[in-house]
Tab-separated table of C-alpha atoms and ligand atoms in Angstrom:
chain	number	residue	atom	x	y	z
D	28	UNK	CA	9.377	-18.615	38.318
D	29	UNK	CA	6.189	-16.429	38.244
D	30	UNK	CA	8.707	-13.332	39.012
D	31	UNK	CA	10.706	-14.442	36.062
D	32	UNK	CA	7.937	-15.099	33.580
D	33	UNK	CA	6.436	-11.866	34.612
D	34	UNK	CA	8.285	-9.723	31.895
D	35	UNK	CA	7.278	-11.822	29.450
D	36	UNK	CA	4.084	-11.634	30.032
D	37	UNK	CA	3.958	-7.968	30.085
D	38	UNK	CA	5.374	-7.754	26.974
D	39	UNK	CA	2.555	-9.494	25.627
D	40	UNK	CA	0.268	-7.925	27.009
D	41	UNK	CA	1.722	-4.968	25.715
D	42	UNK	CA	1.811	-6.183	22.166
D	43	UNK	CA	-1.639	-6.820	22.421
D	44	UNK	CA	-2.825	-3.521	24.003
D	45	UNK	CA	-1.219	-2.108	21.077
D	46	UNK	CA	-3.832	-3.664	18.708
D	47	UNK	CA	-6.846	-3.670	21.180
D	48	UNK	CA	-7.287	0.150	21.252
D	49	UNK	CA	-8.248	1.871	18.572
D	50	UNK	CA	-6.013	4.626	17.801
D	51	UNK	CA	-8.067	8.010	17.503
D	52	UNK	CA	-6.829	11.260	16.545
D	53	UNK	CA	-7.290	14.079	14.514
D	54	UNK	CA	-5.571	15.242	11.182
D	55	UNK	CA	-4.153	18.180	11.270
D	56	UNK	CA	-5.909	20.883	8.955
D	57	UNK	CA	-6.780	24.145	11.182
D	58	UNK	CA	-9.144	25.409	13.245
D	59	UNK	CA	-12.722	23.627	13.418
D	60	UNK	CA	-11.317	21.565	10.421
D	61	UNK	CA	-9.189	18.742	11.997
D	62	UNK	CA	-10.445	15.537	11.372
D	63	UNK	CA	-11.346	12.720	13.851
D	64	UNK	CA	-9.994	9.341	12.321
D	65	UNK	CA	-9.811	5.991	14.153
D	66	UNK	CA	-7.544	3.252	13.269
D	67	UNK	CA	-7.933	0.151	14.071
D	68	UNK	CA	-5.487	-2.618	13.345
D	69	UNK	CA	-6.001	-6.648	13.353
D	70	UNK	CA	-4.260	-9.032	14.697
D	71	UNK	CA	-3.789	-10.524	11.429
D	72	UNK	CA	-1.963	-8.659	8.767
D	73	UNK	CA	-4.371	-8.401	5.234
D	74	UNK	CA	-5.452	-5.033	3.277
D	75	UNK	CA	-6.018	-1.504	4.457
D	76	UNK	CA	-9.647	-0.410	4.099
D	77	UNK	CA	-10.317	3.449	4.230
D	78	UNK	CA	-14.026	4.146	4.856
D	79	UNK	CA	-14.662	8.059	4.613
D	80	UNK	CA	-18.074	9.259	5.771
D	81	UNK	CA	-18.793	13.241	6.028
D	82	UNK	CA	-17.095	14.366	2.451
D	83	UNK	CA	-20.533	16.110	3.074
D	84	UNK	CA	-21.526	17.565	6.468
D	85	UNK	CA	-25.228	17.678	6.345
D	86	UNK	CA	-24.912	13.490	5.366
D	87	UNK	CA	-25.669	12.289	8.401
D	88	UNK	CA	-26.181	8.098	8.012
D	89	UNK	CA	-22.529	7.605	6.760
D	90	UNK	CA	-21.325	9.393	9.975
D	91	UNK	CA	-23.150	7.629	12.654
D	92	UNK	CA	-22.724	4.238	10.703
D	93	UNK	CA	-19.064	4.470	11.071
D	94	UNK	CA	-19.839	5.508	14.813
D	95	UNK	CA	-21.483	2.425	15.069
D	96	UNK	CA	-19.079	0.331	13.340
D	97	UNK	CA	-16.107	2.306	15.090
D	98	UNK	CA	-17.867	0.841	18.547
D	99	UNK	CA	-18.229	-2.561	17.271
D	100	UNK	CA	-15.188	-3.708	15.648
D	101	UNK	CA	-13.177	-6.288	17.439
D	102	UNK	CA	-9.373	-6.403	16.319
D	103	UNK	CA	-9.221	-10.127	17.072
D	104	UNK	CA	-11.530	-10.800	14.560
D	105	UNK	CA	-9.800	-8.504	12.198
D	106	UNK	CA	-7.374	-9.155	9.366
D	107	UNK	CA	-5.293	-5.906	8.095
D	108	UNK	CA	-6.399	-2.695	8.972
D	109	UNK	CA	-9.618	-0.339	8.681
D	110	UNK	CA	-9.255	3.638	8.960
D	111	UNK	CA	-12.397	5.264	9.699
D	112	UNK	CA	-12.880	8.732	8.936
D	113	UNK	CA	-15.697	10.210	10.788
D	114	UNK	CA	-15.947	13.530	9.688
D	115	UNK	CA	-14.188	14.388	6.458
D	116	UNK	CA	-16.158	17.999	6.524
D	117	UNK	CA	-15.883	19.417	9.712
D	118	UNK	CA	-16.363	22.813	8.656
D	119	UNK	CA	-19.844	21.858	6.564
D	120	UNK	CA	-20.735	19.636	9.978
D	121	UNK	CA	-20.659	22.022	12.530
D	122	UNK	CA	-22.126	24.895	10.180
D	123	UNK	CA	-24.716	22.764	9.015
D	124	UNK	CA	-24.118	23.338	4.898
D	125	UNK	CA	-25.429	21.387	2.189
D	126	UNK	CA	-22.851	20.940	-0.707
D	127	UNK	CA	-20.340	24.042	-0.115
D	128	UNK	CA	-18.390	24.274	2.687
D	129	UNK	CA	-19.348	27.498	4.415
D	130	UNK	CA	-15.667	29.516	4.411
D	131	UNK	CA	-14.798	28.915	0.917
D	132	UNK	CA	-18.389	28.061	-1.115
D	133	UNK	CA	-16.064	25.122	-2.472
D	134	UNK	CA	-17.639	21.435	-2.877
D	135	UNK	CA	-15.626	19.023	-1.222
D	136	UNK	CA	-15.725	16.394	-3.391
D	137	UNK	CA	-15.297	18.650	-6.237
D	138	UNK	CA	-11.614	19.816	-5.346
D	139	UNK	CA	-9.876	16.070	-4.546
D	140	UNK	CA	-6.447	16.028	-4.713
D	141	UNK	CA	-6.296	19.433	-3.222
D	142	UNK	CA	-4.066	22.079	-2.831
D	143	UNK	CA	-1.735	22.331	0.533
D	144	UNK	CA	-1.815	26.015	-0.194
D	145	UNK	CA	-5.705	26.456	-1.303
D	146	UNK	CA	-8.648	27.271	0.292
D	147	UNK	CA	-10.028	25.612	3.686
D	148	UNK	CA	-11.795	22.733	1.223
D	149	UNK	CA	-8.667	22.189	-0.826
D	150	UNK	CA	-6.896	21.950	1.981
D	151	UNK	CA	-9.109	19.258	3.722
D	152	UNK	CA	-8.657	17.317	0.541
D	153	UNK	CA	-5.213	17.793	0.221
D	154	UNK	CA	-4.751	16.443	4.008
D	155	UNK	CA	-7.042	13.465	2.935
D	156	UNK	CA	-5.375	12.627	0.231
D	157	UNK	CA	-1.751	12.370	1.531
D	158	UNK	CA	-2.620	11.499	4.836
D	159	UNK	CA	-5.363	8.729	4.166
D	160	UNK	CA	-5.805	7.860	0.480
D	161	UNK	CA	-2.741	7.125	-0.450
D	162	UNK	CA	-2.692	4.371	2.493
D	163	UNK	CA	-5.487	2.517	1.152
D	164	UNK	CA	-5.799	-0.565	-0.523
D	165	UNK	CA	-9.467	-0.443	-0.957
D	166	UNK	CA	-11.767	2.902	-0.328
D	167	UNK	CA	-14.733	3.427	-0.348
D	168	UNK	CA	-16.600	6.972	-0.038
D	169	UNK	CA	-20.028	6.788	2.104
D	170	UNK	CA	-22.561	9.415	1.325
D	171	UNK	CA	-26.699	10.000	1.297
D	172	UNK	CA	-28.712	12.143	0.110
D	173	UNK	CA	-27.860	15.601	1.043
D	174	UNK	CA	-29.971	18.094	3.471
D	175	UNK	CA	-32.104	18.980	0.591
D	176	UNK	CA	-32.103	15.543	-1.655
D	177	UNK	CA	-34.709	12.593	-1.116
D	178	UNK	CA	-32.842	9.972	-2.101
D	179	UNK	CA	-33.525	5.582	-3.345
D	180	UNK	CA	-29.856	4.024	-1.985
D	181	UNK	CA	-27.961	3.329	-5.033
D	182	UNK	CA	-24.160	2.454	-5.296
D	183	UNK	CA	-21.622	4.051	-7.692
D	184	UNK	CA	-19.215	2.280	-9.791
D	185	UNK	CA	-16.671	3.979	-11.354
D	186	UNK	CA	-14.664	2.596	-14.256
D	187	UNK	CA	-11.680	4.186	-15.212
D	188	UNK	CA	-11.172	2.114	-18.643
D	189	UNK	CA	-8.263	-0.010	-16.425
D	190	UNK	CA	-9.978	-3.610	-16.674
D	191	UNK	CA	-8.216	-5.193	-13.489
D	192	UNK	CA	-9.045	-2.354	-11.402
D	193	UNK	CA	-12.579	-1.764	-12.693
D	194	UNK	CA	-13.492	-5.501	-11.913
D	195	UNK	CA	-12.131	-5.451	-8.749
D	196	UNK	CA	-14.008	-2.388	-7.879
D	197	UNK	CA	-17.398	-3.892	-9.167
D	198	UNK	CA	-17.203	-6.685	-7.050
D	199	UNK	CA	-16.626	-4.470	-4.123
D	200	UNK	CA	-19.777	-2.633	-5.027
D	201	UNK	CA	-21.623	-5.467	-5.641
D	202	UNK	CA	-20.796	-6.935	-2.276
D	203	UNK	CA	-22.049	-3.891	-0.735
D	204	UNK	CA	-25.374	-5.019	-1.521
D	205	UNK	CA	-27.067	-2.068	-2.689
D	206	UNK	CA	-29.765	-3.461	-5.077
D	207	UNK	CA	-29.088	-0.687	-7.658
D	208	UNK	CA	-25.929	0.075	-8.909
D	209	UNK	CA	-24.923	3.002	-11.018
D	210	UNK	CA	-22.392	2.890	-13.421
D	211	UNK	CA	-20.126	5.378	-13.768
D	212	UNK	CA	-17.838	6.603	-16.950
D	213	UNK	CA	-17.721	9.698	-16.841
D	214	UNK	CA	-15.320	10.597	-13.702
D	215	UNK	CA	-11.793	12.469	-14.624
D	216	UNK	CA	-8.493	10.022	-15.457
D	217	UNK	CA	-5.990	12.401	-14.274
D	218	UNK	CA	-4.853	11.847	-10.537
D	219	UNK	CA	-3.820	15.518	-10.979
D	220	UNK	CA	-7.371	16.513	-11.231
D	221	UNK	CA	-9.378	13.403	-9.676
D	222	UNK	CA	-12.471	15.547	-7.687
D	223	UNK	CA	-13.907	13.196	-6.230
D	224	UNK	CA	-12.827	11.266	-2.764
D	225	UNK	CA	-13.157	7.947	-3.971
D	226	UNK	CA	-11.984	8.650	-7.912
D	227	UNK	CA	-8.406	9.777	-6.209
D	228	UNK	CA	-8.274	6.501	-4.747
D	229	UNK	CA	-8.905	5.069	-7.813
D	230	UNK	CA	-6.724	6.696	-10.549
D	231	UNK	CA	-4.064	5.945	-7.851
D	232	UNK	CA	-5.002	1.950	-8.712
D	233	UNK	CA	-6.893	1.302	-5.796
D	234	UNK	CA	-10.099	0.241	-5.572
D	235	UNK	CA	-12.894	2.051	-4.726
D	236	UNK	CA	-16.822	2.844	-4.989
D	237	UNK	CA	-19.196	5.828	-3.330
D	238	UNK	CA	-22.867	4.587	-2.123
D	239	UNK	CA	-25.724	6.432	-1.008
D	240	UNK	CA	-28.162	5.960	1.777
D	241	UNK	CA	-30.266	7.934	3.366
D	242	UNK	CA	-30.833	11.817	3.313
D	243	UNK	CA	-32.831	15.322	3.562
D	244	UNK	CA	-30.475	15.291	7.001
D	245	UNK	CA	-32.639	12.090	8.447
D	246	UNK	CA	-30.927	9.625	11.022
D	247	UNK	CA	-33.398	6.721	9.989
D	248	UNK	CA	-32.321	3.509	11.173
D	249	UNK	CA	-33.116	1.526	7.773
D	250	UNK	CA	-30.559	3.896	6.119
D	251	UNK	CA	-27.773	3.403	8.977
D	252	UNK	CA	-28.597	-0.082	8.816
D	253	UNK	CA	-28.075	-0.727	4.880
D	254	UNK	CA	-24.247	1.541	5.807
D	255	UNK	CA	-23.024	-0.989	8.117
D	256	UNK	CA	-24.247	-4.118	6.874
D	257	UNK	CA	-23.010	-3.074	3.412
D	258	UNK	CA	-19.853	-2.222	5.306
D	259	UNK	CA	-19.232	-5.776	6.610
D	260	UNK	CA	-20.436	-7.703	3.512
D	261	UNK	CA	-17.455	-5.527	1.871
D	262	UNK	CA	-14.645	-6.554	4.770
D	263	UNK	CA	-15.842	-9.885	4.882
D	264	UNK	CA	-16.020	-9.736	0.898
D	265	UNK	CA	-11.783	-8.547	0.932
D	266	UNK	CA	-11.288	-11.550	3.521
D	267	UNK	CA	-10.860	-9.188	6.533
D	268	UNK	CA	-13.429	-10.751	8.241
D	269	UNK	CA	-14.659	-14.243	8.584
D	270	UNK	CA	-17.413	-16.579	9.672
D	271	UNK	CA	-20.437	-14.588	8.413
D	272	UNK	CA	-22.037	-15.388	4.835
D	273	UNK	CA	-24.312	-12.832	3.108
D	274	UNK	CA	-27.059	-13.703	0.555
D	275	UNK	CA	-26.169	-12.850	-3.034
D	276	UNK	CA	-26.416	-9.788	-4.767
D	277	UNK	CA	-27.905	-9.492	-7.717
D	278	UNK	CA	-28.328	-5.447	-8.272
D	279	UNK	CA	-30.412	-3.481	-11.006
D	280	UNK	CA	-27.449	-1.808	-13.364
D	281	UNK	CA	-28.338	1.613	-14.285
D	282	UNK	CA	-26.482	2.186	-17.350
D	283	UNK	CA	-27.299	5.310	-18.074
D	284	UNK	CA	-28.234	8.564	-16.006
D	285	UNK	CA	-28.365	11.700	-16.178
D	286	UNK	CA	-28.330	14.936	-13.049
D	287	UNK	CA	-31.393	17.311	-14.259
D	288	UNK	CA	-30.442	21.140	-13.310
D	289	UNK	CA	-32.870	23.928	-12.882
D	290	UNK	CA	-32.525	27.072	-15.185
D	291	UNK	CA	-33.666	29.187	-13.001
D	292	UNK	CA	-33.664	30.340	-8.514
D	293	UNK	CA	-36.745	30.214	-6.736
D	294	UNK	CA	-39.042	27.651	-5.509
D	295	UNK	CA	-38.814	24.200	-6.381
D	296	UNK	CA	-42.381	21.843	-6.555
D	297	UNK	CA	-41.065	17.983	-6.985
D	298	UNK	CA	-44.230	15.975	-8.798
D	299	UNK	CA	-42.129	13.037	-8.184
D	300	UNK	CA	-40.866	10.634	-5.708
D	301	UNK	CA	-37.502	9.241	-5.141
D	302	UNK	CA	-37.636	5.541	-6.734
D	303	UNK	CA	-40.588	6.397	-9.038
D	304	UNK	CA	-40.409	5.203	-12.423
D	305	UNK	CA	-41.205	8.280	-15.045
D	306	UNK	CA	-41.634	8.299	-19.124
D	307	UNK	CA	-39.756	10.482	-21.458
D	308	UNK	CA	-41.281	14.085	-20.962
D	309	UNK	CA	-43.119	13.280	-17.725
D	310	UNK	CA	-43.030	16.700	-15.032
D	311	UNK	CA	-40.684	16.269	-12.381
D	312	UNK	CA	-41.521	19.466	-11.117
D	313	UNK	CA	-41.088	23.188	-11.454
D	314	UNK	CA	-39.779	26.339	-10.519
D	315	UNK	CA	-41.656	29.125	-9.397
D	316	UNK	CA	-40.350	32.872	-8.158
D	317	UNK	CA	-41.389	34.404	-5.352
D	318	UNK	CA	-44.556	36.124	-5.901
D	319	UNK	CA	-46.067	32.210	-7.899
D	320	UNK	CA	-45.248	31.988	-11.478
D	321	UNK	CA	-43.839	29.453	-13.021
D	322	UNK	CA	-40.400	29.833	-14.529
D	323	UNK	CA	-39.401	26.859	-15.212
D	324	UNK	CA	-40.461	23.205	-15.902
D	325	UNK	CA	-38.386	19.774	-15.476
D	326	UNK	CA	-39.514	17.026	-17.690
D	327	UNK	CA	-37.839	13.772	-17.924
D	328	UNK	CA	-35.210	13.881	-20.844
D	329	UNK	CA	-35.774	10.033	-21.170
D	330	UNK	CA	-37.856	7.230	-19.461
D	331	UNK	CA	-36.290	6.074	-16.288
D	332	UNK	CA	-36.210	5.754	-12.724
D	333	UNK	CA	-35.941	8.845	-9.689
D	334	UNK	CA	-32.674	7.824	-7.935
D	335	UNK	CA	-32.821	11.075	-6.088
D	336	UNK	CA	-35.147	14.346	-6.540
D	337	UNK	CA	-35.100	17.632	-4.371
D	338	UNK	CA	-37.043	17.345	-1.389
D	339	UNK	CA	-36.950	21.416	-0.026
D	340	UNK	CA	-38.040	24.504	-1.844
D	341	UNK	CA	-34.748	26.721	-2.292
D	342	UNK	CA	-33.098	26.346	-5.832
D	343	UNK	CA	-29.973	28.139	-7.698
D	344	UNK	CA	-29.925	28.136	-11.001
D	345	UNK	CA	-27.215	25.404	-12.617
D	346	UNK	CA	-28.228	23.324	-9.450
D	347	UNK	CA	-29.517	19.494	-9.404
D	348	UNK	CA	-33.040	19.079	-9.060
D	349	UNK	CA	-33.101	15.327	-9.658
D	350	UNK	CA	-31.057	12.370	-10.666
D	351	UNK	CA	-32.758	9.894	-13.515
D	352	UNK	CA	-31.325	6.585	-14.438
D	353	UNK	CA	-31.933	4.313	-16.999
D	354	UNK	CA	-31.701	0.005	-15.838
D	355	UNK	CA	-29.883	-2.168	-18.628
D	356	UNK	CA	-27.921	-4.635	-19.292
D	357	UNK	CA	-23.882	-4.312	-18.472
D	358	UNK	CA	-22.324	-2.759	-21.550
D	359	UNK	CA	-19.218	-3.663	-22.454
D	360	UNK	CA	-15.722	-2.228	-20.820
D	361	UNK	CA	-14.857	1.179	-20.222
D	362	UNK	CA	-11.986	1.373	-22.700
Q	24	LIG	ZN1	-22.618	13.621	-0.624
């Protein structure tokens, strides 16, 4: 009998090895570009939740969260399937850029859906986009401050003026738990010209938010921390997980906001900190050129708070030098 039963056995066994290993591997975009995604599938069916960490390679906390969360995961306990991409950047990773990737001088998450024919970064987006967006049901876009931003952790959400999508992508970010919560009107409709990671996932009617933790190319635990724990209120939020309840969010709306560019290259002084509450014409900081005079001053356009302010001296002209957001109550619908 135990002869007999044997191939049974083995044949569950091997349905079951086929969801116990997570399936690693890279996409294919070229040299020192391929990127490392894991898969890992429950053993009960439910939604497909993309989490994409490294759209910028100096953003460290997104990338070891998912490391963590890659090494934690258990597919018993796990209902549909999670794709984790690790490094979305390669190419900014290994050469250690801020913002551009270092063949092209192209922003990432400035060139979503991408081209199969364009540069290296449209490229990357391009494989991202057919390879890993479009299998989503739910996305969402993990970033920090970059290697030059100090940074408050603050979630993005989008709304794209679709009501059912827009709510379901507010509770996602509210589940997150990030205790301020940026809303965000102003991203492009088209999925023809989407930019950002997590916008293509939305104007293909899936929902999805970006949040920030962390930066000036720290590892701090607190910042990892906040990445996975918002990552498991959000799978236990779609009912992919179960048996763990979270405390209520109730997050700080900032309703309005605005990115404050310098006008001029040189030296950047912040007078600020990140999460410091300013009044309308307060210094921020300034500019200086090389040889110590001051060409150019950043005051505070309205009263607010710092979600994010430069944190290293070099500055381009046209470039951010801080984020400022106003808190408020929720306006109405994007229409
Ligand atoms: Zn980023």
């Amino acid at each position: 009998m135990r002869v007999r039963l044997y191939p049974i056995a083995a044949i569950l066994l091997a349905g079951a090895a086929a969801f116990a290993q997570p399936a690693s591997r890279f996409l294919q975009v070229g040299p020192a570009a391929d990127i490392p995604v894991t898969e890992i599938s429950g053993a009960r069916p439910g939604p497909t939740l993309v989490l994409v960490a490294g759209t910028h390679g100096y953003e460290y906390t997104p990338i070891l969260a998912l490391e963590r969360l890659r090494s934690k995961i258990q597919y018993q306990a796990l209902s549909g399937k999670l794709i984790l991409v690790h490094v979305a950047n390669m190419p900014s990773f290994l050469r250690r850029t801020i913002y551009y990737g270092p063949e092209d001088g192209k922003n990432l998450n400035r060139v979503f859906p991408g081209k199969p024919d364009g540069t290296l970064s449209e490229r990357i987006a391009y494989v991202l986009t057919q390879e890993v967006i479009e299998r989503a049901d739910y996305l969402i876009d993990l970033h920090c401050g970059d290697g030059n931003e100090s940074l408050r952790p603050y979630a993005y959400w989008m709304r794209t003026g679709n009501q059912a999508l827009d709510e379901r992508s507010r509770q996602m970010a509210v589940a997150f738990g990030m205790n301020h919560i940026v809303i965000d009107d102003e991203r492009p409709s088209d999925p023809a010209q989407s930019m950002y990671c997590s916008n293509t996932a939305a104007t293909r009617g899936k929902p999805a938010i970006t949040v920030e933790s962390g930066g000036l190319g720290a590892t701090d635990e607190e910042s990892i921390a906040r990445l996975e724990t918002g990552l498991r209120r959000v799978m236990s939020h779609l009912k992919m997980t179960s048996g763990e309840s979270w405390p209520e969010n109730k997050p700080v709306w900032i309703v309005r906001n605005a990115v404050l560019r310098s006008e001029a290259t040189g030296l950047f002084y912040a007078e600020v900190k990140k999460d410091q509450q300013v009044r309308q014409g307060d210094r921020i900081g300034t500019v200086t050129d090389f040889f110590g005079k001051t060409i150019f001053e950043l005051r505070a356009p309205f009263a607010g708070v710092i979600l994010y302010v430069i944190g290293t001296p070099p500055i381009n002209k046209g470039e951010p030098l801080a984020m400022i957001g106003v808190a408020g109550p929720m306006p109405g619908p994007r229409r």
